[in-house]
Short mmCIF file of C-alpha atoms and ligand atoms in Angstrom, two decimals:
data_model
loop_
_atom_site.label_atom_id
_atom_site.label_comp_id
_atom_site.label_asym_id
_atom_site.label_seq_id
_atom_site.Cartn_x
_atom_site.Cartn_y
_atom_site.Cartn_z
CA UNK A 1 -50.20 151.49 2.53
CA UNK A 2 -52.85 153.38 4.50
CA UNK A 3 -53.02 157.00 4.36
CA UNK A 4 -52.52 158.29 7.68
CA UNK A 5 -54.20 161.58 8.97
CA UNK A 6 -52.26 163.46 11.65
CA UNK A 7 -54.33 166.16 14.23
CA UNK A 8 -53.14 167.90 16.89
CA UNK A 9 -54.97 168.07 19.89
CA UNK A 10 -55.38 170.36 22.49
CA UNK A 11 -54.71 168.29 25.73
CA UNK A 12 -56.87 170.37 28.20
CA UNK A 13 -59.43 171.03 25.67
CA UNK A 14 -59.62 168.73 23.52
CA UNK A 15 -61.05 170.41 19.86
CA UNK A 16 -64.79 168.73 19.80
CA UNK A 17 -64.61 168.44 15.84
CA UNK A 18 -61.16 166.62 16.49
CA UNK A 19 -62.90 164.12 18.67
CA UNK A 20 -65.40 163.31 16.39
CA UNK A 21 -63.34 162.56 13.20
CA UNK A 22 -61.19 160.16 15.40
CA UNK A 23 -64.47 158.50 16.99
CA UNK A 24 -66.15 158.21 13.86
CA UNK A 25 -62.96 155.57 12.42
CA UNK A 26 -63.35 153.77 15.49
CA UNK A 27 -66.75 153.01 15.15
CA UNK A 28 -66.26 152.06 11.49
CA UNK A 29 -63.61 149.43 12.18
CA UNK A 30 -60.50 151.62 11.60
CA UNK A 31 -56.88 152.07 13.80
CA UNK A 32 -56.78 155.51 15.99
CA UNK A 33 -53.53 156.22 17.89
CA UNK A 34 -54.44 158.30 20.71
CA UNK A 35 -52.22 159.46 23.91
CA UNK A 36 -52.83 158.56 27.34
CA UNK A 37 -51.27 159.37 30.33
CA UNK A 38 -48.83 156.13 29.88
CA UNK A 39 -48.10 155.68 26.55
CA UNK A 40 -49.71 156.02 23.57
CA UNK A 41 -52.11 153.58 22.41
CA UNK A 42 -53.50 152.05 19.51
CA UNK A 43 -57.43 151.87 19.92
CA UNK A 44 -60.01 150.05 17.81
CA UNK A 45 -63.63 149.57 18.89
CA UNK A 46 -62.83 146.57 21.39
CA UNK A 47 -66.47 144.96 20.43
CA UNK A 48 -65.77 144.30 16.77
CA UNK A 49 -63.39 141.21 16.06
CA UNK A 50 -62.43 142.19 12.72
CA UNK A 51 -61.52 145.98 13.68
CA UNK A 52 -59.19 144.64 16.94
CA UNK A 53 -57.73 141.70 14.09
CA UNK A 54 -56.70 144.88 12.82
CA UNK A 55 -54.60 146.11 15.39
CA UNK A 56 -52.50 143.00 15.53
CA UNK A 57 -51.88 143.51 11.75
CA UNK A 58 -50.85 146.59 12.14
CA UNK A 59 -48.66 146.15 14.79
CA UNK A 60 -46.96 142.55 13.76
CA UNK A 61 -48.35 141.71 17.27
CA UNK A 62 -48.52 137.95 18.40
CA UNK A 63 -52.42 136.81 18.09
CA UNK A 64 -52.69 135.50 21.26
CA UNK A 65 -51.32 138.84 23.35
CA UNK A 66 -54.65 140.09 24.92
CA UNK A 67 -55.43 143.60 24.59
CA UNK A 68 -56.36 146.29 27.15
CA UNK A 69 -59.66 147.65 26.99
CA UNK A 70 -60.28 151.36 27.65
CA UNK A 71 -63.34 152.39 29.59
CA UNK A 72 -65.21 155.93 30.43
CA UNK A 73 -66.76 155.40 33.46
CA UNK A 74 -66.69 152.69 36.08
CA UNK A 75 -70.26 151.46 35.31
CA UNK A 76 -68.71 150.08 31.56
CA UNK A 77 -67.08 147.60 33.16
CA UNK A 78 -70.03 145.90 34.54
CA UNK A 79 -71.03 145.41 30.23
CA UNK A 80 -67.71 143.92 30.00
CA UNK A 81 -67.15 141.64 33.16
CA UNK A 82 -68.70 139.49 35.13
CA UNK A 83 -68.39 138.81 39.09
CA UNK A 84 -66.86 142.10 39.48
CA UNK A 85 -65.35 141.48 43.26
CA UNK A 86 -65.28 144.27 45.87
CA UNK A 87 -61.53 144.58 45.70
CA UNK A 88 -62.12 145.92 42.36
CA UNK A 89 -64.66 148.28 43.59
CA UNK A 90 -62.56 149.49 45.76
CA UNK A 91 -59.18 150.06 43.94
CA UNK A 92 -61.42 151.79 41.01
CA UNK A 93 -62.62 154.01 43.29
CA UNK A 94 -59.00 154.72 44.73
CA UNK A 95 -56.98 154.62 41.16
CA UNK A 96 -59.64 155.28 38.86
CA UNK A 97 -58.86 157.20 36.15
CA UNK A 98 -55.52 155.65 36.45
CA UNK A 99 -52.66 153.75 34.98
CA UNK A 100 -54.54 150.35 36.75
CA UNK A 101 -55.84 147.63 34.56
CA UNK A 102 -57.78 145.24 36.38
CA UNK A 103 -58.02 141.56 34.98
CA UNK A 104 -61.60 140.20 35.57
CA UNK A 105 -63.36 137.36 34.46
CA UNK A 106 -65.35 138.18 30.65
CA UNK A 107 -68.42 138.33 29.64
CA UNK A 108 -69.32 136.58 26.51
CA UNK A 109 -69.92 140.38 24.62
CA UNK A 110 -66.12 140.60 24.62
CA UNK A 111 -64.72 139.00 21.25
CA UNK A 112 -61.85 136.68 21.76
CA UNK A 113 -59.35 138.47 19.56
CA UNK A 114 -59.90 141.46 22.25
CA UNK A 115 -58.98 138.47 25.01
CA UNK A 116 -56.51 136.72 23.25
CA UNK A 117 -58.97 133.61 23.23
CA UNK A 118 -58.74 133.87 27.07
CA UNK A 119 -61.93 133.97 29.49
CA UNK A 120 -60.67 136.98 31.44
CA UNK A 121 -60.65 140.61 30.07
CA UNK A 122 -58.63 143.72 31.20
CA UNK A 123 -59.79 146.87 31.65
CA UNK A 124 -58.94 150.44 32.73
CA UNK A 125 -60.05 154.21 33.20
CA UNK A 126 -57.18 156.50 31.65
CA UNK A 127 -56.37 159.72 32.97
CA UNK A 128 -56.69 162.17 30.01
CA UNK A 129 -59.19 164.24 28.68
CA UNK A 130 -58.40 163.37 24.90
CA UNK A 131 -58.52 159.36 25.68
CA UNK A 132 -61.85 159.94 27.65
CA UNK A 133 -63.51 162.07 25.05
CA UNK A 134 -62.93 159.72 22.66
CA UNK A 135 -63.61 156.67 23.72
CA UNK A 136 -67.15 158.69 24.95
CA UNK A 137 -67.42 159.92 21.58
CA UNK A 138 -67.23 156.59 20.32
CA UNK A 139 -69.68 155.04 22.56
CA UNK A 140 -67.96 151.52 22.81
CA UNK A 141 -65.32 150.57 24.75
CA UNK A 142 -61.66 150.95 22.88
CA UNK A 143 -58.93 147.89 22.81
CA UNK A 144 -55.91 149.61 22.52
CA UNK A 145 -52.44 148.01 23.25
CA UNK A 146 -48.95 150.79 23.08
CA UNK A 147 -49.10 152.07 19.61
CA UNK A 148 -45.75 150.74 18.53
CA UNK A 149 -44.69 147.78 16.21
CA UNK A 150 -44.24 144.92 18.44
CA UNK A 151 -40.71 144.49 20.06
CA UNK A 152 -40.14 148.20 19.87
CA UNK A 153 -39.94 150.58 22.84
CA UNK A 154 -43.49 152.08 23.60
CA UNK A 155 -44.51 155.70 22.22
CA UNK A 156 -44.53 158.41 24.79
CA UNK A 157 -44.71 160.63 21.96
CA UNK A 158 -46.64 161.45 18.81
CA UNK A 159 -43.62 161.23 16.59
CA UNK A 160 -42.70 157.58 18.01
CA UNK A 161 -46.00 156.79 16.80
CA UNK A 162 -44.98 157.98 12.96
CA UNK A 163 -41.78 156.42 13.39
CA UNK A 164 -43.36 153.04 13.94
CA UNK A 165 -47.07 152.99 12.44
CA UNK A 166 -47.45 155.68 9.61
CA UNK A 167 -49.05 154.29 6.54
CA UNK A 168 -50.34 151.52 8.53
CA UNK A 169 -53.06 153.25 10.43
CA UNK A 170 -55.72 155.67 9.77
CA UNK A 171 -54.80 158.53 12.75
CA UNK A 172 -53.32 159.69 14.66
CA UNK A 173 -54.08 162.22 17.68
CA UNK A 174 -51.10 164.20 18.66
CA UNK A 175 -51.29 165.81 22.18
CA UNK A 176 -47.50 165.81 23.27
CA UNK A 177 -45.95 164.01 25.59
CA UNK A 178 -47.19 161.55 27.91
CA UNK A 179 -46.74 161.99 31.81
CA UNK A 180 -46.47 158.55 32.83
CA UNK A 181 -44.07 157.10 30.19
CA UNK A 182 -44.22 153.81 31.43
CA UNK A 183 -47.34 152.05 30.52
CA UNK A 184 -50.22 150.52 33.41
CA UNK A 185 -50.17 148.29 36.02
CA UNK A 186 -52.22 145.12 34.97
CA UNK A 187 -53.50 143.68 38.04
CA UNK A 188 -55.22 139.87 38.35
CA UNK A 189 -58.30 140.17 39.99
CA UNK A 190 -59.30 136.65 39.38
CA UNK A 191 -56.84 135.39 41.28
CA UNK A 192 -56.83 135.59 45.58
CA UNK A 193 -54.58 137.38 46.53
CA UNK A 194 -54.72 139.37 43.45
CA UNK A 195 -51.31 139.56 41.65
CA UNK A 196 -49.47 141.63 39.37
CA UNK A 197 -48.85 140.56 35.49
CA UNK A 198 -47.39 143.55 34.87
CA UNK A 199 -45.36 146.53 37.19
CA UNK A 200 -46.23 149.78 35.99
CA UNK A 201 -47.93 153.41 36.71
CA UNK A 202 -49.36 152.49 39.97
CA UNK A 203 -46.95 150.78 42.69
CA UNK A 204 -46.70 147.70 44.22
CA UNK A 205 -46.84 149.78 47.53
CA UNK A 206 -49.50 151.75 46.41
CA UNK A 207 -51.75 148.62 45.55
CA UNK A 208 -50.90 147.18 48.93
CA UNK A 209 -51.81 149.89 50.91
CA UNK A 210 -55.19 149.23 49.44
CA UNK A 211 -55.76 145.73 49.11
CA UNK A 212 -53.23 145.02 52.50
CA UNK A 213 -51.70 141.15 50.17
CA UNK A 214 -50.62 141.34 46.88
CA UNK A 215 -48.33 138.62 44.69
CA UNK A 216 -46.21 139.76 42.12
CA UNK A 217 -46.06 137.20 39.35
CA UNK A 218 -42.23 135.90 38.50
CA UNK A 219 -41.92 137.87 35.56
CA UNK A 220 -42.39 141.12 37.17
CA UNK A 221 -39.25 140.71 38.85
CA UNK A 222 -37.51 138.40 37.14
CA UNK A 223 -33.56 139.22 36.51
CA UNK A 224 -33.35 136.25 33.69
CA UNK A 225 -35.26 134.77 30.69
CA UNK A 226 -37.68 132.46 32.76
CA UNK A 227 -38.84 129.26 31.44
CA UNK A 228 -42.62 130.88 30.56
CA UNK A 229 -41.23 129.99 26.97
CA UNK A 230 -42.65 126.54 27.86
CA UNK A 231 -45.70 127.49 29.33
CA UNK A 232 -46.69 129.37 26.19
CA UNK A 233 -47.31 132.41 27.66
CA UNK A 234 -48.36 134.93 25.23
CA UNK A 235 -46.31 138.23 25.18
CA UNK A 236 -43.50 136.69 27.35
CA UNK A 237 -41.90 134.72 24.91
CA UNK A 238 -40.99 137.81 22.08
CA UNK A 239 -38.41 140.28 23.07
CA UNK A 240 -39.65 143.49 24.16
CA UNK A 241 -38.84 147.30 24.30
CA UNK A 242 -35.98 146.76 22.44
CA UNK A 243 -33.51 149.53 20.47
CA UNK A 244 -31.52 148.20 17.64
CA UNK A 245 -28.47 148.67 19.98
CA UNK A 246 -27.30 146.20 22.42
CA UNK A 247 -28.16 146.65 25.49
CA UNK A 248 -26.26 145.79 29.05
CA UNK A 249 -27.74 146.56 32.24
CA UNK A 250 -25.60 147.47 35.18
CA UNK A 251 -26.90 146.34 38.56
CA UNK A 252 -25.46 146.61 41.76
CA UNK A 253 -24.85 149.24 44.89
CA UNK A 254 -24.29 153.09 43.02
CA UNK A 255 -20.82 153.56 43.47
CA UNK A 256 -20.00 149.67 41.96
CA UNK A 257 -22.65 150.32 39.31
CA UNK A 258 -20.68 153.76 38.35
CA UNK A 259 -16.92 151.66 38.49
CA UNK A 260 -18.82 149.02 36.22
CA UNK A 261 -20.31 151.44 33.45
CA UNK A 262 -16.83 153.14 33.39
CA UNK A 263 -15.03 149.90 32.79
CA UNK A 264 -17.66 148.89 30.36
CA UNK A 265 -17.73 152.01 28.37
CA UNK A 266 -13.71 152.10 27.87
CA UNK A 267 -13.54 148.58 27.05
CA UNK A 268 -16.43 148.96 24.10
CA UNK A 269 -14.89 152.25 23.00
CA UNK A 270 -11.12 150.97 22.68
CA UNK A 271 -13.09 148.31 20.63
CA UNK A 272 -14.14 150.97 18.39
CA UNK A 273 -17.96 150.53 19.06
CA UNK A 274 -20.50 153.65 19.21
CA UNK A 275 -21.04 153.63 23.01
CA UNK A 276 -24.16 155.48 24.62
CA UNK A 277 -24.36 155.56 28.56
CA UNK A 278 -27.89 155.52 29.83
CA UNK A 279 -26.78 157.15 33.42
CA UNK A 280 -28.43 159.03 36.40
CA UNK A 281 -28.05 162.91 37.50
CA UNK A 282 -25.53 161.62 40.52
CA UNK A 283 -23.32 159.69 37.66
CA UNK A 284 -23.36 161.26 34.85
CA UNK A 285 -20.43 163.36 34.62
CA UNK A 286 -17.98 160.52 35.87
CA UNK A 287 -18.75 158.90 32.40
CA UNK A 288 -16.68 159.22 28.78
CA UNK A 289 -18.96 158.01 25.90
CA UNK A 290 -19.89 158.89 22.29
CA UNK A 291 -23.68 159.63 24.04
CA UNK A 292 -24.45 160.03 27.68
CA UNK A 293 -28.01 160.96 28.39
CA UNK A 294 -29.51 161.09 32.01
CA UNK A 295 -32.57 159.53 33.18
CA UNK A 296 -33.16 161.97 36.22
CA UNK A 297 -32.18 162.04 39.79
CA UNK A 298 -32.08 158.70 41.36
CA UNK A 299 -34.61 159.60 44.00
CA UNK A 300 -37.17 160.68 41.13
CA UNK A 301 -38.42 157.40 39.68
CA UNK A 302 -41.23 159.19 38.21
CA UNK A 303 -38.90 161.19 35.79
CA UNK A 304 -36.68 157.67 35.16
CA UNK A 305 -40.34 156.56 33.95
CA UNK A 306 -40.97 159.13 32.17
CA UNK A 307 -37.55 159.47 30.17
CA UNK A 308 -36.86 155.63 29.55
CA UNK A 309 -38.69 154.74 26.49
CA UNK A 310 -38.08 157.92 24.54
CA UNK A 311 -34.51 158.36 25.60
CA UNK A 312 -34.25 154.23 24.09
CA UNK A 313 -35.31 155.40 20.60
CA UNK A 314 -32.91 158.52 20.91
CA UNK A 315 -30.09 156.06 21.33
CA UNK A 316 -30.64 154.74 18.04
CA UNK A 317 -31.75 157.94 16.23
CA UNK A 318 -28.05 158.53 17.49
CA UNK A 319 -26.68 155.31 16.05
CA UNK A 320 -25.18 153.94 18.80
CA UNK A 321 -23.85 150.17 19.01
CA UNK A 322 -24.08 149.68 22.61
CA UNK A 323 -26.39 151.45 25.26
CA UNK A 324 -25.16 150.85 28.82
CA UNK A 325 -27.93 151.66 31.41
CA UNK A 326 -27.56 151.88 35.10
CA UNK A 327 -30.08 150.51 36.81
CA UNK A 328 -32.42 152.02 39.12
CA UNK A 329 -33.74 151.50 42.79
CA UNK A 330 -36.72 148.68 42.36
CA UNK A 331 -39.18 150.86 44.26
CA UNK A 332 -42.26 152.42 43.88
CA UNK A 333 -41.89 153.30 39.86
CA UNK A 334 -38.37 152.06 39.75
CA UNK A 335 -40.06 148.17 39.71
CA UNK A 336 -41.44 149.28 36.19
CA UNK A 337 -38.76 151.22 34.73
CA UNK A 338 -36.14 148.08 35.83
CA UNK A 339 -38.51 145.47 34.60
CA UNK A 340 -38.89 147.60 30.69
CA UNK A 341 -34.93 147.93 31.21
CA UNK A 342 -33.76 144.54 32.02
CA UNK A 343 -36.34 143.18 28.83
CA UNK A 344 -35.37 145.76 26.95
CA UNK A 345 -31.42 143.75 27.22
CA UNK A 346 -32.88 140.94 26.87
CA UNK A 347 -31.51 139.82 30.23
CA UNK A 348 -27.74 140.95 29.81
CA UNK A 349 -27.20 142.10 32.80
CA UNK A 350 -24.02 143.01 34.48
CA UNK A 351 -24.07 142.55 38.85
CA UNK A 352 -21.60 145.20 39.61
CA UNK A 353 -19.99 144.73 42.98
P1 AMP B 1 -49.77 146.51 25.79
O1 AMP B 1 -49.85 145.72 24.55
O2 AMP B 1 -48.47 147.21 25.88
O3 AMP B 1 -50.91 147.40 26.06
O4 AMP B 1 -49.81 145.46 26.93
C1 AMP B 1 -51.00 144.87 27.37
C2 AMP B 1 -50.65 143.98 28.50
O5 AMP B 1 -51.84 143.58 29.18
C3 AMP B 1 -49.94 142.73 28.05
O6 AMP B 1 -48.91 142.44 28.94
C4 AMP B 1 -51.05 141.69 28.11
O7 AMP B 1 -50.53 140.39 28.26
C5 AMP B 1 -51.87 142.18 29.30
N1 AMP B 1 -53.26 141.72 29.23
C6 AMP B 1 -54.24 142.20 28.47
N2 AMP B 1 -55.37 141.49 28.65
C7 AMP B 1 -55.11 140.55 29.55
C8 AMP B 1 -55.84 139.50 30.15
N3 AMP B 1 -57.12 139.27 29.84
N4 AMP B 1 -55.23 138.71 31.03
C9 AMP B 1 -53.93 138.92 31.33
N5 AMP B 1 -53.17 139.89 30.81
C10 AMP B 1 -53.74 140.70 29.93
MG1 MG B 2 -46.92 147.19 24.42
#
């Protein structure tokens, strides 16, 4: 067991002294969870095989998962990648600092436990002081996946971090709540017409309006377990964002959706199960259940974002069985928060009609 420091940090102004105790681990090899304006993430100096190796210790994460590396200023990527195309140029200048990772081919300086032994690397700007200062303080570019155990819905809060990683890392930086709550975009730039691995901070909309075509790859939308199991593609194949309760995703027009969670709810209650109704503002008061908690408006995807991943953990802090969620419109953020959601049930989903 690690002994692990907590500071808190002053998210305007981040505390100089602060910085520096958190960028001196990183460049010794050690684990430093640090917010973001996603999620919170787990950095280690993204140069040094042995400190990233750590990472994937620490968070039981599968080996060949590639991790995102974090960047200060647009001209670090050019140390990182190679045949950096105009499109990325471009959307840098537009998202930059942003929840947008941008795939790109590698150059050989990146270690392949960073890449996941692939020839590609992906990096990306955040959008908060703290991150910035550190990884500046630091003076390498920082790998840093979510700071949560593998499997587990990702930390939008200091505390989530504890919950999942204390004793196993050596800090952790503690500047509230993140905005985004839903983690970045990843974006394949080697690829023409770029496509999307991964739905997330920045939307699909918003990327097209930029780059006019972009392809979303299958999983991104994907309303079953698709048959990536085969092609042995890393990540895809482990369950992810998952509570301890069941989950059951209700999908449909709102009014169906609404009949369906009622129906759903009774029937697990008469069973005597611990029921908790992930609903919206519009819904929530039509709905009898041991916990009912309400992701936001259904117009405000941003707060849906925002809420999903902490309000998953609260569900089982709560010790409920079941969680049923409604689902969300799949627009601009909604794309994200429905893709965490339907993984998060591992697929159960309910078409309400
Ligand atoms: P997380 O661990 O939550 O930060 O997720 C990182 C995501 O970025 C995962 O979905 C990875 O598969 C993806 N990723 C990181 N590096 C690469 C890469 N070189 N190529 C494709 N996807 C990547
Ligand atoms: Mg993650």
């Amino acid at each position: 067991m690690k002994r692990t420091i907590v500071l808190k940090v002053n998210p305007e102004k981040p505390e100089a002294e602060k910085i520096r105790v958190a960028a001196k681990i990183i460049r010794r090899g050690g684990l430093v969870a640090f917010p973001t304006e996603t999620v919170y993430g787990l950095g280690a100096d993204a140069l040094n095989p042995e400190a990233v190796t750590q990472i994937y210790l620490a968070k039981k994460r599968p080996l060949d998962n590639p991790i995102i590396v974090h960047v200060a200023s647009e001209n670090d990527v050019y140390r990182l990648a190679e045949n950096v195309p105009e499109k990325a140029r471009r959307l840098m200048s537009v998202f930059w600092p942003g929840p947008l990772t941008l795939v790109l081919k590698a150059k050989d300086i990146v270690p392949k436990a960073t890449t996941g032994g692939l020839d590609t690397v992906a990096v990306r700007m955040p959008n908060l002081r703290v991150a910035l200062a550190l990884i500046k303080e630091s003076r390498v570019p920082i790998a840093a996946p979510s700071a949560n155990l593998s499997g587990k819905p990702s930390p939008t809060t200091a505390e989530h971090v504890k919950q999942d990683l204390y004793g196993r890392i050596d800090l952790i930086l503690d500047a509230g709540p993140t905005e985004v709550g839903v983690e970045s975009t990843v974006l394949d730039l080697t690829m023409d017409p770029p496509q999307i691995l991964r739905p997330g901070g920045v939307s699909y909309e918003a990327l097209s309006e930029v780059l006019g075509r972009v392809e979303l790859h299958p999983t991104v939308v994907a309303d079953r377990e698709i048959s990536l199991v085969h092609a042995r593609s890393p990540g895809m194949k482990h369950k992810h964002y998952a509570p301890k309760a069941k989950v059951i995703v209700v999908e449909g027009e709102p009014e169906a959706v609404r009949r369906k969670v009622q129906e759903l709810a009774e029937e697990h209650r008469k069973n005597g199960r611990s029921v908790g109704v992930l609903a919206t503002d519009e819904n929530k008061r039509f709905y009898k259940a041991n916990v009912i908690k309400s992701l936001g408006a259904r117009r405000d995807l941003s707060s849906a974002a925002r809420n999903l991943f902490k309000m998953l953990r609260e569900f089982d802090e709560e010790k409920v069985d079941i969680i049923i969620a409604e689902s969300v419109p799949i627009e601009g953020l909604g794309l994200a928060v429905m893709n965490r959601l339907r993984k998060a049930s591992g697929f159960n989903i309910v078409k309400a009609d």
